[in-house]
PDB file of C-alpha atoms and ligand atoms in Angstrom:
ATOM      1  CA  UNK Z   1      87.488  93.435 129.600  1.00 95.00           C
ATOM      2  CA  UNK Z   2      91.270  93.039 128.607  1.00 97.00           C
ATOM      3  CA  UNK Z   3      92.138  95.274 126.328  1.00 98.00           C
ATOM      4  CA  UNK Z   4      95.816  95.849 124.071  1.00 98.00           C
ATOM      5  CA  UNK Z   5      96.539  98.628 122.405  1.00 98.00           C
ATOM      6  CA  UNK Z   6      98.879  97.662 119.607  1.00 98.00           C
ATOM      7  CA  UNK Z   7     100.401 100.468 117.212  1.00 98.00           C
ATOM      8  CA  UNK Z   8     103.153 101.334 114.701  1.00 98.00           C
ATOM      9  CA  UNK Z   9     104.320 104.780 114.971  1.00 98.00           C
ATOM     10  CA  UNK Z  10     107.260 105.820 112.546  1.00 97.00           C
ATOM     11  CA  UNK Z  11     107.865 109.317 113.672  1.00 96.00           C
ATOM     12  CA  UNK Z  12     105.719 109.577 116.805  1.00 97.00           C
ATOM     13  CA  UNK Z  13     102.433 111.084 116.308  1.00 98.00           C
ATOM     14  CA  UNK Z  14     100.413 107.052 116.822  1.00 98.00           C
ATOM     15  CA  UNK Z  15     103.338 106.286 119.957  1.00 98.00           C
ATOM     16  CA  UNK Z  16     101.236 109.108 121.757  1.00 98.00           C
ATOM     17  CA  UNK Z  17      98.471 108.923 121.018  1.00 98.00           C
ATOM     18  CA  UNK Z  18      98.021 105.081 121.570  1.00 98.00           C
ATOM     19  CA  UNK Z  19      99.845 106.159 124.836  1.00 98.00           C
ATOM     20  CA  UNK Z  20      97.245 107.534 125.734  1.00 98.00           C
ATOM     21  CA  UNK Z  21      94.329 105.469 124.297  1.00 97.00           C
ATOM     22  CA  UNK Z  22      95.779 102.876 126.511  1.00 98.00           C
ATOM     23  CA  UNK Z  23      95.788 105.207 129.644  1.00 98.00           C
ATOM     24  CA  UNK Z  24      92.767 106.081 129.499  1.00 97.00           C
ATOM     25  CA  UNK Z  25      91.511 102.293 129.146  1.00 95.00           C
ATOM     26  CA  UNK Z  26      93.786 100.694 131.840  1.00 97.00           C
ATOM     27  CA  UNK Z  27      94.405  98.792 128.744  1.00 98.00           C
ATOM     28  CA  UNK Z  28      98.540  96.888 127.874  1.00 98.00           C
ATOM     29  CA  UNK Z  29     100.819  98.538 125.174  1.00 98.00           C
ATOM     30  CA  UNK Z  30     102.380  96.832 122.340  1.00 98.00           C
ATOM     31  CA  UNK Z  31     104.548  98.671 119.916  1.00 98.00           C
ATOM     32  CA  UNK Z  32     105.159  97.148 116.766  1.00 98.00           C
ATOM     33  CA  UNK Z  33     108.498  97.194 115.399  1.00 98.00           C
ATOM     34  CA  UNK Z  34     110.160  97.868 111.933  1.00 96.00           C
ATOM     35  CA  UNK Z  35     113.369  96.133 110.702  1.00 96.00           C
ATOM     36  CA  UNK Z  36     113.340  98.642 107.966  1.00 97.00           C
ATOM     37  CA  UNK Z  37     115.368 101.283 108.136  1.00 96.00           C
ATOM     38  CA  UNK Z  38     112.635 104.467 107.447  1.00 97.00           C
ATOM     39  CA  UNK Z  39     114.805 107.605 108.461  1.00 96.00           C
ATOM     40  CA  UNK Z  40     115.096 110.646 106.566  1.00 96.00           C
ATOM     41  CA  UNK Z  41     114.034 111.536 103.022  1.00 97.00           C
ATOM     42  CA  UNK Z  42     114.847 108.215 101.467  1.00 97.00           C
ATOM     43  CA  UNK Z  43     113.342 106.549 104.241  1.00 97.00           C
ATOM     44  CA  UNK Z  44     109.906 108.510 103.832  1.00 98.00           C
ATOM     45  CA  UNK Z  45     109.681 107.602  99.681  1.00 98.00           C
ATOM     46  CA  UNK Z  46     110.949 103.991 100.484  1.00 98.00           C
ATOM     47  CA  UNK Z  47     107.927 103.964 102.969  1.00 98.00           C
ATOM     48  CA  UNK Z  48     105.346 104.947 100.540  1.00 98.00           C
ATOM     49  CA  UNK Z  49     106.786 102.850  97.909  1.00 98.00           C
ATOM     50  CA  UNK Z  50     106.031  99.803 100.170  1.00 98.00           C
ATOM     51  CA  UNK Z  51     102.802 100.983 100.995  1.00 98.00           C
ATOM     52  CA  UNK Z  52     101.468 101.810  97.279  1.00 98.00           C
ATOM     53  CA  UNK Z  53     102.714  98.367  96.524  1.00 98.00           C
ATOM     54  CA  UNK Z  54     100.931  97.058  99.432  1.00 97.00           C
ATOM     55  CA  UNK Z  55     103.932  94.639 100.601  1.00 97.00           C
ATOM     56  CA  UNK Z  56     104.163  93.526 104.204  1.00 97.00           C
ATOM     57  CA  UNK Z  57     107.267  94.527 105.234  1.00 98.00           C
ATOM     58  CA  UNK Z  58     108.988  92.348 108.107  1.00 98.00           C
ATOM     59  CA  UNK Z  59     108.360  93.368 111.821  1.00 98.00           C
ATOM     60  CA  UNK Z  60     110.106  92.351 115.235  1.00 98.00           C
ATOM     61  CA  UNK Z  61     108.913  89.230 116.816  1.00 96.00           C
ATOM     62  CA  UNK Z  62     106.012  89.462 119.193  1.00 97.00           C
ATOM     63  CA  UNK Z  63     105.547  87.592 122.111  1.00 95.00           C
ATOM     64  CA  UNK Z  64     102.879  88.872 123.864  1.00 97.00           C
ATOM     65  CA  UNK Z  65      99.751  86.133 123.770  1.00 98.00           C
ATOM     66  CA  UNK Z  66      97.088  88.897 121.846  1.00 98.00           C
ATOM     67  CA  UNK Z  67      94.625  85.615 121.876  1.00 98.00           C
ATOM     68  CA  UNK Z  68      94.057  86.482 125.768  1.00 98.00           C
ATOM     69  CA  UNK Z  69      92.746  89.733 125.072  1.00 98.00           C
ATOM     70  CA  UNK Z  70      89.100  91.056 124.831  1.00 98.00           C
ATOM     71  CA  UNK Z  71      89.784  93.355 122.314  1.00 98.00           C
ATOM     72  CA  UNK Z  72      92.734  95.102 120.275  1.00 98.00           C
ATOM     73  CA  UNK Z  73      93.154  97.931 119.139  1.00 98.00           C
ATOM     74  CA  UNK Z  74      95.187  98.622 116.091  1.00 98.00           C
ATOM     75  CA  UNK Z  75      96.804 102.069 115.969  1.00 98.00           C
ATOM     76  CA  UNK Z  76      98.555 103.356 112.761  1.00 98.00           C
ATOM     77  CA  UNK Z  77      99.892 105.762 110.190  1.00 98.00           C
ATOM     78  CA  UNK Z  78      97.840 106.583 107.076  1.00 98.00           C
ATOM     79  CA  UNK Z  79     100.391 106.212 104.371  1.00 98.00           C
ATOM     80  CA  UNK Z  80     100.218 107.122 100.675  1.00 98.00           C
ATOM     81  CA  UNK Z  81      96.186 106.719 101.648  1.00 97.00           C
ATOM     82  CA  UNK Z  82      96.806 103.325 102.405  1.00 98.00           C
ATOM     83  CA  UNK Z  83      97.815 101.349 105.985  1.00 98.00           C
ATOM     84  CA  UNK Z  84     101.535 101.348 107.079  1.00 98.00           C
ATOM     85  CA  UNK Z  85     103.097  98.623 105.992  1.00 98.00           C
ATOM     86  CA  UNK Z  86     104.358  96.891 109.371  1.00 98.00           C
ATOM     87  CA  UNK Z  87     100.832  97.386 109.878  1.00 98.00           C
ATOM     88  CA  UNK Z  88      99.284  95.322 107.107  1.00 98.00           C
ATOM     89  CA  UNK Z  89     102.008  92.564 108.521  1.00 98.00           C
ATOM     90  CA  UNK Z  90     100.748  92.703 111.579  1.00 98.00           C
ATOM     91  CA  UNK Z  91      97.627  92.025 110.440  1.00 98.00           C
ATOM     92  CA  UNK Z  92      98.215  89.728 108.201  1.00 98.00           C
ATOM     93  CA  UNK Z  93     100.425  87.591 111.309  1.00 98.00           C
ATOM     94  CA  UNK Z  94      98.325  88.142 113.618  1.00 98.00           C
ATOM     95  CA  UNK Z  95      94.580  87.963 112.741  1.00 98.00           C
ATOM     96  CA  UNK Z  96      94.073  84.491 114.015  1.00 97.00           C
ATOM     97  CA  UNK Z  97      94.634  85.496 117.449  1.00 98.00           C
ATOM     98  CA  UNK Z  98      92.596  88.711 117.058  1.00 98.00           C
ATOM     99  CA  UNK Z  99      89.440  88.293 119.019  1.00 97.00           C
ATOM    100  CA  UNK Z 100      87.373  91.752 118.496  1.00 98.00           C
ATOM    101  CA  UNK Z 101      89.575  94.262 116.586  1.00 98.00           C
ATOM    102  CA  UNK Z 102      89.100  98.478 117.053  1.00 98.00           C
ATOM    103  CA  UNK Z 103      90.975 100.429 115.069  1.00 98.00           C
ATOM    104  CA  UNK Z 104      92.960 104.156 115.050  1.00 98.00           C
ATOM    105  CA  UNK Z 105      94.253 105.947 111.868  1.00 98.00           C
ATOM    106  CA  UNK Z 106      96.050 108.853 112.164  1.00 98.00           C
ATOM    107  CA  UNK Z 107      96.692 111.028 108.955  1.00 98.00           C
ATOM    108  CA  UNK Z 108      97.895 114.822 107.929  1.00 97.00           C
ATOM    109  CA  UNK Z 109      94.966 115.461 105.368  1.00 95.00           C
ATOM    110  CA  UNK Z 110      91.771 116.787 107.458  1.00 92.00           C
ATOM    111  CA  UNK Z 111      89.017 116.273 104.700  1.00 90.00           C
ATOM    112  CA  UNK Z 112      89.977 112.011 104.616  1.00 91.00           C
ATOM    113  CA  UNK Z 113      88.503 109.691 106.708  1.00 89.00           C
ATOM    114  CA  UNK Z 114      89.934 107.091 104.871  1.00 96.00           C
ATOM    115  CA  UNK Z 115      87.216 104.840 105.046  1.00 96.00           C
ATOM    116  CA  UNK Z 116      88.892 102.923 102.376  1.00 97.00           C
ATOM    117  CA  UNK Z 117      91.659 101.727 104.861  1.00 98.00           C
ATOM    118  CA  UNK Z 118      89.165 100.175 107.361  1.00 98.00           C
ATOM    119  CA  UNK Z 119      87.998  98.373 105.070  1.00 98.00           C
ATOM    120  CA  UNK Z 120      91.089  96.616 103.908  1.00 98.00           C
ATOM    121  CA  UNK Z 121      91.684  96.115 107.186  1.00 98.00           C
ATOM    122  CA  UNK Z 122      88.597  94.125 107.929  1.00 98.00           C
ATOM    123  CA  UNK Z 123      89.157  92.272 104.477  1.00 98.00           C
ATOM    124  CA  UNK Z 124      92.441  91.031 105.859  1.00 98.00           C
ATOM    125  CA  UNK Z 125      91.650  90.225 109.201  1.00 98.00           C
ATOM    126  CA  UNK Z 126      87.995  88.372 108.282  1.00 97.00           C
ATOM    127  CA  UNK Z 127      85.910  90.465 110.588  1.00 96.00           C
ATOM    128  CA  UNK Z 128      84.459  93.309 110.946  1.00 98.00           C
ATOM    129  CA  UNK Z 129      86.131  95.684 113.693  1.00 98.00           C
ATOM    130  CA  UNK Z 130      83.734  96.842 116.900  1.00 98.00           C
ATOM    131  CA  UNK Z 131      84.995 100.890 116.215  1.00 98.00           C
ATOM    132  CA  UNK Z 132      87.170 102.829 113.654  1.00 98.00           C
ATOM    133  CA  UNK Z 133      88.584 106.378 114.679  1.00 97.00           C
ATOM    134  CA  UNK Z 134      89.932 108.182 112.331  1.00 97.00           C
ATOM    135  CA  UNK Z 135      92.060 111.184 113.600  1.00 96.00           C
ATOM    136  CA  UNK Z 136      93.883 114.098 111.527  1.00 95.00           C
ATOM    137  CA  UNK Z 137      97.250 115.190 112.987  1.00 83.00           C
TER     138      UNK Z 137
HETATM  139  C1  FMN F 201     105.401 107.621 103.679  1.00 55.13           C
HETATM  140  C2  FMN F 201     104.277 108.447 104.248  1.00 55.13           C
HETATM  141  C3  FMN F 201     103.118 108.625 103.520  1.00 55.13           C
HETATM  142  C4  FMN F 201     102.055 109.379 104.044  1.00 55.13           C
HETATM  143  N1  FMN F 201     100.888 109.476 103.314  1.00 55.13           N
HETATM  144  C5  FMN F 201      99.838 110.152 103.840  1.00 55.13           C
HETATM  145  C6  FMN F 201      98.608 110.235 103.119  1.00 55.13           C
HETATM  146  O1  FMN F 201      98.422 109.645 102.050  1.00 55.13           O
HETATM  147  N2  FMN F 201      97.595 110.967 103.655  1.00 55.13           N
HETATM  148  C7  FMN F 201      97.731 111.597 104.874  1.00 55.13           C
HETATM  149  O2  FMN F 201      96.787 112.250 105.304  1.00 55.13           O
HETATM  150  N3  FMN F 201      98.885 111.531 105.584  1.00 55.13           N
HETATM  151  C8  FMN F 201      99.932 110.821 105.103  1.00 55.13           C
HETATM  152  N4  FMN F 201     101.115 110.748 105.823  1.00 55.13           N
HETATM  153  C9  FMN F 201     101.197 111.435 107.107  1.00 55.13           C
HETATM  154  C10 FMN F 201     101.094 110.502 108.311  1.00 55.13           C
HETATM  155  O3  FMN F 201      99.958 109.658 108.212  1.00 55.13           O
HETATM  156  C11 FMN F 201     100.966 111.318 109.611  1.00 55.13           C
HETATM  157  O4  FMN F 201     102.026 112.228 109.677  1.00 55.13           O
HETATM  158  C12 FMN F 201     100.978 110.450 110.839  1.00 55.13           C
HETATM  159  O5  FMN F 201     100.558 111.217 111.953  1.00 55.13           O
HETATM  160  C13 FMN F 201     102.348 109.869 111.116  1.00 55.13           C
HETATM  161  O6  FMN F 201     102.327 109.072 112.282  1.00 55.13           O
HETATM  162  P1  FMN F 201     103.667 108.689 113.062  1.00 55.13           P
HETATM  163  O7  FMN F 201     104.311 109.979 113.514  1.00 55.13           O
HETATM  164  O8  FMN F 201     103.227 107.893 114.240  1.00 55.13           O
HETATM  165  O9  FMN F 201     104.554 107.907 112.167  1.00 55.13           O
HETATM  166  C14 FMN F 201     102.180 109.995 105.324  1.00 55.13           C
HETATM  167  C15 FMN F 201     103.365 109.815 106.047  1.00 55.13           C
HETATM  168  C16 FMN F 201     104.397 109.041 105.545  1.00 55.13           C
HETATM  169  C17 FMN F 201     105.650 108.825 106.359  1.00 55.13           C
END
């Protein structure tokens, strides 16, 4: 089975552990890039501005061909107890080439699951994803 690992880390914490999701799978790595500048105080309220509001903020152009893989695995951020934004747009782009989706939320809080935030996610891509993990770190 041909798996991608696809994730959107902002300051690190989903960059290692997708790293190592995809290790341990022999599965390919795709980060996800921002184009918005998310650095520093400012940066962190701008972020959960766009995520309260939902909006899909723009990401970097992808080429990999994610409609040749098995399976992909979404890894991202829990923000303002909703999905990162370059998330949602990834999503959102990229769900017609999604074959069977898995999907990886990391958060701070340790008594959220955040079941919530699967949902949505199924909602926007259409189907209903093969495994959520939900991790607190
Ligand atoms: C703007 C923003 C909002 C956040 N909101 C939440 C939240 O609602 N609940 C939570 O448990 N963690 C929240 N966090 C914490 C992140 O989900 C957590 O630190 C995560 O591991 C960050 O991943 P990263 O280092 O890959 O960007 C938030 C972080 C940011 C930057």
């Amino acid at each position: 089975m041909r798996v991608l690992v696809v994730y959107y880390s902002r300051s690190g914490n989903v960059k290692k552990t997708a790293e190592k999701a995809a290790a341990s799978r022999n599965a390919d790595l795709l980060e996800i890039k921002d184009t918005v500048n998310r650095k520093g105080p400012v940066g962190y309220i701008k972020s959960g501005y766009h995520a309260v509001k939902k909006k899909s903020t723009p990401i970097g152009r992808i080429d990999t061909d994610i409609s040749s893989y098995d399976r992909v695995v979404i890894c991202g951020p829990v923000w303002a107890g909703t999905m990162a934004s370059p998330v949602r747009t990834f999503l959102q782009k990229y769900k017609s080439q999604i074959r069977e989706a898995e999907y990886m939320l990391l958060h701070a809080s340790k008594d959220n699951n955040y079941d919530g935030i699967f949902e949505e996610m199924d909602v926007i891509l259409g189907k209903t994803a093969v495994m959520r993990t939900s991790l607190s770190r």
